[in-house]
Amino acid sequence: MIVEVYKRVQGSSGENRLEVIQGDVLKHQLPYFDLCVANTPYQISSPLVFRLLAHRPMFRAAVLMFQREFALRLTAKPGDNLYCRLSVNVQLLARVNHLMKVAKNNFRPPPKVESSVVRIEPRNPPPLINFKEWDGMLRICFQRKNRMLRAIFLQKSVLRMLEEKRKTAHSLGTLGEDGTLTPGLNATTGDSELLMADEGQALSTLFASLGREDGKEDDMQEEDSEKVGDNVQEAMDVDASSGRSKTAKKGINQALRESVDKVLKETDFATVRSKEMSIQDFTTLLRSFHTQGVRFG
């Protein structure tokens, strides 16, 4: 393919301006670029998107072709069936627009799937937010996106995980009104470096991880989500006479449970489903959890 590309520009005005880089786009150090236009291998769609969004300096726009369903997930809005963790993470970092459909008959031989072209424009400057905290919360929210948040967050498994986070986390501070995290009095230098969008390797590594995991979610999607969180009803089973959760009798930190429940009630998200929440809603929720000392990263 590379030989054919060089052959086509040989003797033309663009011959001296063409540079071909051969390698794995997910591993190769990308040069500076302003625009990215690609017919992407569909199996690397998600990690490629996050690889591009982690690239510095930031590019102006990317026009990419994906499998139709993946493209619709990138552009899905709250309430859409395909709205998922991938949708929220990508739209937090970029503006995404669906440009056109590409029928399979446009290819030889025709593939088994339909395609779409999307335009991705990174938000510049990027949002100042702790992405580990952000995505840690989203993982919980989208365990079962059709469930109410209170049913999700009061699972025994979730509460135990949050308790472990609380025990091991340093004092990281609180999330401000503008979405930025302010270091606490006991925050170390290492903690502070995690509080806002890191322009270096740490951010790239995190995004690469998100890309791989979101890709797996895309394959599974919500059909398998009913297998997640078998303890929802147990976490929601409240003794009406005492007003205390039965989970408190089984080693769950009652104070943490009350903090989580307080956040959900005060933000009016207790009976809201993840699939209905906007990015601003998730930002408000994360900020409220931080004010109660609840951590996800």
Short mmCIF file of C-alpha atoms in Angstrom, two decimals:
data_model
loop_
_atom_site.label_atom_id
_atom_site.label_comp_id
_atom_site.label_asym_id
_atom_site.label_seq_id
_atom_site.Cartn_x
_atom_site.Cartn_y
_atom_site.Cartn_z
CA MET A 1 0.00 0.00 0.00
CA ILE A 2 2.83 2.40 0.81
CA VAL A 3 4.51 1.70 -2.53
CA GLU A 4 1.21 2.40 -4.29
CA VAL A 5 0.77 5.70 -2.44
CA TYR A 6 4.25 6.89 -3.43
CA LYS A 7 3.61 5.81 -7.01
CA ARG A 8 0.46 7.92 -7.22
CA VAL A 9 2.18 11.13 -6.13
CA GLN A 10 5.42 10.59 -8.04
CA GLY A 11 6.15 13.56 -10.28
CA SER A 12 3.32 15.61 -8.78
CA SER A 13 3.52 18.85 -6.80
CA GLY A 14 2.75 16.93 -3.63
CA GLU A 15 5.59 14.45 -3.91
CA ASN A 16 7.97 16.40 -1.65
CA ARG A 17 5.25 17.13 0.91
CA LEU A 18 4.20 13.53 1.53
CA GLU A 19 5.54 11.64 4.52
CA VAL A 20 4.36 8.09 5.14
CA ILE A 21 4.72 6.63 8.62
CA GLN A 22 4.43 2.86 8.84
CA GLY A 23 3.42 1.45 12.22
CA ASP A 24 0.68 0.81 14.76
CA VAL A 25 -1.21 4.07 15.26
CA LEU A 26 -1.98 3.08 18.86
CA LYS A 27 1.71 2.66 19.70
CA HIS A 28 3.58 4.99 17.35
CA GLN A 29 4.55 8.47 18.52
CA LEU A 30 2.34 10.72 16.42
CA PRO A 31 3.80 13.93 14.95
CA TYR A 32 2.09 17.31 15.17
CA PHE A 33 -1.04 17.48 13.02
CA ASP A 34 -3.93 19.89 12.56
CA LEU A 35 -6.41 17.59 10.82
CA CYS A 36 -6.95 13.85 10.90
CA VAL A 37 -8.97 12.15 8.15
CA ALA A 38 -9.22 8.37 8.27
CA ASN A 39 -11.16 5.28 7.37
CA THR A 40 -10.41 3.53 10.65
CA PRO A 41 -10.08 -0.19 11.37
CA TYR A 42 -13.30 -0.69 13.26
CA GLN A 43 -11.80 -2.98 15.90
CA ILE A 44 -9.67 -0.09 17.25
CA SER A 45 -12.34 2.61 17.04
CA SER A 46 -12.61 3.36 20.75
CA PRO A 47 -8.89 3.31 21.68
CA LEU A 48 -8.10 5.38 18.58
CA VAL A 49 -10.58 8.09 19.58
CA PHE A 50 -9.04 8.42 23.05
CA ARG A 51 -5.53 8.23 21.59
CA LEU A 52 -6.32 11.22 19.42
CA LEU A 53 -8.00 13.15 22.25
CA ALA A 54 -4.92 12.60 24.42
CA HIS A 55 -2.58 13.90 21.71
CA ARG A 56 -0.70 17.10 22.49
CA PRO A 57 -0.55 19.67 21.08
CA MET A 58 -4.25 19.51 20.39
CA PHE A 59 -5.46 19.17 16.80
CA ARG A 60 -8.28 21.18 15.22
CA ALA A 61 -10.56 18.39 14.03
CA ALA A 62 -10.76 14.76 13.00
CA VAL A 63 -13.12 13.33 10.36
CA LEU A 64 -13.35 9.59 10.87
CA MET A 65 -15.43 6.73 9.55
CA PHE A 66 -16.72 4.18 12.04
CA GLN A 67 -19.18 1.34 12.19
CA ARG A 68 -22.65 2.91 12.31
CA GLU A 69 -23.55 1.78 15.83
CA PHE A 70 -20.26 3.02 17.29
CA ALA A 71 -20.72 6.40 15.59
CA LEU A 72 -24.23 6.67 17.02
CA ARG A 73 -22.85 5.96 20.49
CA LEU A 74 -20.32 8.75 20.10
CA THR A 75 -23.08 11.22 19.22
CA ALA A 76 -25.85 9.84 21.48
CA LYS A 77 -27.62 12.29 23.77
CA PRO A 78 -29.16 11.74 27.22
CA GLY A 79 -32.23 9.55 26.85
CA ASP A 80 -31.06 7.80 23.68
CA ASN A 81 -30.87 4.01 23.79
CA LEU A 82 -27.19 4.07 22.77
CA TYR A 83 -26.18 6.71 25.33
CA CYS A 84 -23.41 5.14 27.42
CA ARG A 85 -20.16 5.79 29.28
CA LEU A 86 -18.37 6.14 25.95
CA SER A 87 -20.80 8.89 24.90
CA VAL A 88 -20.23 10.86 28.10
CA ASN A 89 -16.45 10.54 28.14
CA VAL A 90 -15.99 11.55 24.52
CA GLN A 91 -18.48 14.42 24.65
CA LEU A 92 -16.81 15.73 27.82
CA LEU A 93 -13.61 16.12 25.82
CA ALA A 94 -14.88 17.01 22.35
CA ARG A 95 -17.78 18.17 20.21
CA VAL A 96 -18.94 15.28 18.06
CA ASN A 97 -21.20 15.58 15.01
CA HIS A 98 -22.59 12.92 12.71
CA LEU A 99 -21.82 13.98 9.12
CA MET A 100 -23.13 11.24 6.85
CA LYS A 101 -24.09 7.61 6.47
CA VAL A 102 -22.02 5.32 4.27
CA ALA A 103 -23.86 2.28 2.93
CA LYS A 104 -22.01 -1.02 2.75
CA ASN A 105 -22.55 -1.11 -1.02
CA ASN A 106 -19.96 1.66 -1.31
CA PHE A 107 -17.26 -0.90 -0.49
CA ARG A 108 -15.82 -3.75 -2.53
CA PRO A 109 -16.40 -6.34 -1.29
CA PRO A 110 -19.38 -5.07 0.77
CA PRO A 111 -18.89 -5.52 4.55
CA LYS A 112 -21.61 -6.85 6.82
CA VAL A 113 -22.09 -3.55 8.65
CA GLU A 114 -23.18 0.00 7.78
CA SER A 115 -20.81 2.90 8.43
CA SER A 116 -20.98 6.57 9.37
CA VAL A 117 -18.63 9.54 9.18
CA VAL A 118 -18.28 11.77 12.24
CA ARG A 119 -16.40 14.99 12.98
CA ILE A 120 -14.60 15.30 16.32
CA GLU A 121 -13.41 18.70 17.56
CA PRO A 122 -11.47 18.63 20.87
CA ARG A 123 -12.57 21.15 23.46
CA ASN A 124 -9.71 23.58 23.80
CA PRO A 125 -8.80 24.15 26.54
CA PRO A 126 -9.81 20.72 27.84
CA PRO A 127 -12.05 20.55 30.92
CA LEU A 128 -10.08 20.83 34.16
CA ILE A 129 -11.29 17.76 35.93
CA ASN A 130 -9.83 14.72 37.63
CA PHE A 131 -10.44 12.09 34.96
CA LYS A 132 -9.74 9.19 37.30
CA GLU A 133 -12.43 10.43 39.66
CA TRP A 134 -14.76 11.24 36.77
CA ASP A 135 -14.49 7.89 35.03
CA GLY A 136 -14.52 6.01 38.33
CA MET A 137 -17.94 7.48 39.04
CA LEU A 138 -19.18 6.83 35.50
CA ARG A 139 -18.23 3.16 35.77
CA ILE A 140 -20.65 2.87 38.69
CA CYS A 141 -23.38 4.96 37.08
CA PHE A 142 -23.38 2.94 33.87
CA GLN A 143 -23.28 -0.49 35.49
CA ARG A 144 -26.99 -0.46 34.87
CA LYS A 145 -27.91 2.70 33.06
CA ASN A 146 -31.64 1.89 33.18
CA ARG A 147 -31.62 1.64 36.98
CA MET A 148 -32.18 4.57 39.31
CA LEU A 149 -28.96 5.90 40.80
CA ARG A 150 -29.95 5.09 44.37
CA ALA A 151 -30.37 1.43 43.45
CA ILE A 152 -26.90 1.44 41.89
CA PHE A 153 -24.93 3.34 44.52
CA LEU A 154 -26.41 1.52 47.53
CA GLN A 155 -25.27 -1.89 46.38
CA LYS A 156 -23.10 -3.64 48.92
CA SER A 157 -20.32 -4.12 46.38
CA VAL A 158 -20.31 -0.43 45.47
CA LEU A 159 -20.36 0.76 49.07
CA ARG A 160 -17.49 -1.55 49.96
CA MET A 161 -15.47 -0.29 47.02
CA LEU A 162 -16.11 3.33 48.05
CA GLU A 163 -15.08 2.49 51.58
CA GLU A 164 -11.78 1.11 50.32
CA LYS A 165 -11.26 4.26 48.23
CA ARG A 166 -11.93 6.39 51.28
CA LYS A 167 -9.43 4.46 53.39
CA THR A 168 -6.61 4.64 50.87
CA ALA A 169 -7.18 8.11 49.40
CA HIS A 170 -5.34 11.19 50.62
CA SER A 171 -7.14 14.46 51.24
CA LEU A 172 -7.60 15.64 47.66
CA GLY A 173 -9.85 18.64 48.29
CA THR A 174 -13.15 19.52 46.63
CA LEU A 175 -14.45 20.04 43.14
CA GLY A 176 -15.15 23.69 42.41
CA GLU A 177 -18.07 25.29 40.61
CA ASP A 178 -16.06 25.41 37.38
CA GLY A 179 -15.35 21.68 37.52
CA THR A 180 -11.79 22.03 38.84
CA LEU A 181 -10.47 20.26 41.90
CA THR A 182 -8.79 22.25 44.64
CA PRO A 183 -6.09 20.37 46.59
CA GLY A 184 -6.80 19.78 50.27
CA LEU A 185 -4.48 20.74 53.09
CA ASN A 186 -2.97 17.26 53.26
CA ALA A 187 -2.58 16.75 49.51
CA THR A 188 0.87 15.65 48.41
CA THR A 189 2.57 16.79 45.23
CA GLY A 190 1.59 13.51 43.60
CA ASP A 191 -2.04 14.02 44.56
CA SER A 192 -2.08 17.55 43.20
CA GLU A 193 -0.79 16.39 39.85
CA LEU A 194 -3.87 14.19 39.51
CA LEU A 195 -6.35 16.93 40.25
CA MET A 196 -6.60 18.48 36.81
CA ALA A 197 -6.11 17.48 33.19
CA ASP A 198 -2.48 16.42 32.83
CA GLU A 199 -1.00 17.39 29.48
CA GLY A 200 1.62 14.66 29.72
CA GLN A 201 2.00 10.90 29.64
CA ALA A 202 -0.32 10.25 32.59
CA LEU A 203 -3.29 11.60 30.65
CA SER A 204 -2.40 9.60 27.55
CA THR A 205 -2.08 6.42 29.59
CA LEU A 206 -5.42 6.99 31.27
CA PHE A 207 -7.18 7.72 27.99
CA ALA A 208 -5.66 4.66 26.39
CA SER A 209 -7.07 2.60 29.24
CA LEU A 210 -10.49 4.21 28.86
CA GLY A 211 -10.41 3.50 25.16
CA ARG A 212 -9.70 -0.19 25.60
CA GLU A 213 -12.33 -0.60 28.27
CA ASP A 214 -14.97 1.40 26.43
CA GLY A 215 -14.31 -0.74 23.40
CA LYS A 216 -15.12 -3.84 25.43
CA GLU A 217 -18.28 -2.18 26.68
CA ASP A 218 -19.25 -1.43 23.11
CA ASP A 219 -19.06 -5.13 22.31
CA MET A 220 -21.07 -6.08 25.40
CA GLN A 221 -23.28 -3.00 25.66
CA GLU A 222 -26.26 -3.27 27.96
CA GLU A 223 -27.41 -6.80 27.10
CA ASP A 224 -25.03 -8.15 29.73
CA SER A 225 -25.60 -5.37 32.23
CA GLU A 226 -28.22 -7.35 34.14
CA LYS A 227 -25.37 -9.62 35.28
CA VAL A 228 -23.77 -6.71 37.10
CA GLY A 229 -24.62 -5.80 40.69
CA ASP A 230 -26.58 -8.75 42.09
CA ASN A 231 -27.01 -6.96 45.41
CA VAL A 232 -29.15 -4.03 44.27
CA GLN A 233 -32.31 -5.09 46.01
CA GLU A 234 -30.42 -6.04 49.15
CA ALA A 235 -28.83 -2.58 49.27
CA MET A 236 -32.25 -1.00 48.82
CA ASP A 237 -33.94 -3.20 51.43
CA VAL A 238 -34.59 -0.78 54.28
CA ASP A 239 -36.07 -1.79 57.62
CA ALA A 240 -39.05 0.52 57.84
CA SER A 241 -39.28 0.25 61.61
CA SER A 242 -35.73 1.39 62.28
CA GLY A 243 -35.02 3.38 59.12
CA ARG A 244 -31.67 1.60 58.84
CA SER A 245 -30.41 -0.40 55.90
CA LYS A 246 -30.00 -4.12 56.48
CA THR A 247 -26.63 -3.81 54.83
CA ALA A 248 -25.42 -1.97 57.92
CA LYS A 249 -25.71 -5.23 59.82
CA LYS A 250 -23.40 -6.90 57.33
CA GLY A 251 -20.30 -4.77 57.72
CA ILE A 252 -21.18 -1.85 55.45
CA ASN A 253 -20.06 1.52 56.80
CA GLN A 254 -23.36 3.13 57.78
CA ALA A 255 -21.90 6.65 57.79
CA LEU A 256 -20.67 6.20 54.22
CA ARG A 257 -24.02 4.83 53.16
CA GLU A 258 -25.77 7.83 54.69
CA SER A 259 -23.33 10.21 52.96
CA VAL A 260 -24.01 8.60 49.58
CA ASP A 261 -27.75 8.64 50.18
CA LYS A 262 -27.59 12.29 51.28
CA VAL A 263 -25.81 13.32 48.08
CA LEU A 264 -28.34 11.53 45.88
CA LYS A 265 -31.28 13.09 47.68
CA GLU A 266 -29.88 16.63 47.88
CA THR A 267 -28.98 16.64 44.18
CA ASP A 268 -32.38 15.13 43.27
CA PHE A 269 -30.61 12.34 41.38
CA ALA A 270 -31.75 9.46 43.61
CA THR A 271 -34.57 8.47 41.27
CA VAL A 272 -32.82 9.51 38.04
CA ARG A 273 -31.30 7.02 35.60
CA SER A 274 -27.79 7.41 34.22
CA LYS A 275 -29.05 7.26 30.65
CA GLU A 276 -31.01 10.47 31.32
CA MET A 277 -28.17 12.55 32.78
CA SER A 278 -26.20 15.25 30.99
CA ILE A 279 -22.51 16.00 31.42
CA GLN A 280 -23.44 18.93 33.67
CA ASP A 281 -25.53 16.55 35.80
CA PHE A 282 -22.58 14.19 36.22
CA THR A 283 -20.31 17.13 37.08
CA THR A 284 -22.76 18.28 39.76
CA LEU A 285 -22.98 14.76 41.14
CA LEU A 286 -19.20 14.33 41.31
CA ARG A 287 -18.77 17.70 43.02
CA SER A 288 -21.43 16.79 45.59
CA PHE A 289 -19.83 13.43 46.32
CA HIS A 290 -16.48 15.18 46.87
CA THR A 291 -18.00 17.56 49.40
CA GLN A 292 -19.01 14.45 51.38
CA GLY A 293 -15.55 12.93 51.09
CA VAL A 294 -16.65 10.20 48.66
CA ARG A 295 -13.88 9.28 46.19
CA PHE A 296 -13.83 7.18 43.03
CA GLY A 297 -10.29 7.40 41.65
#
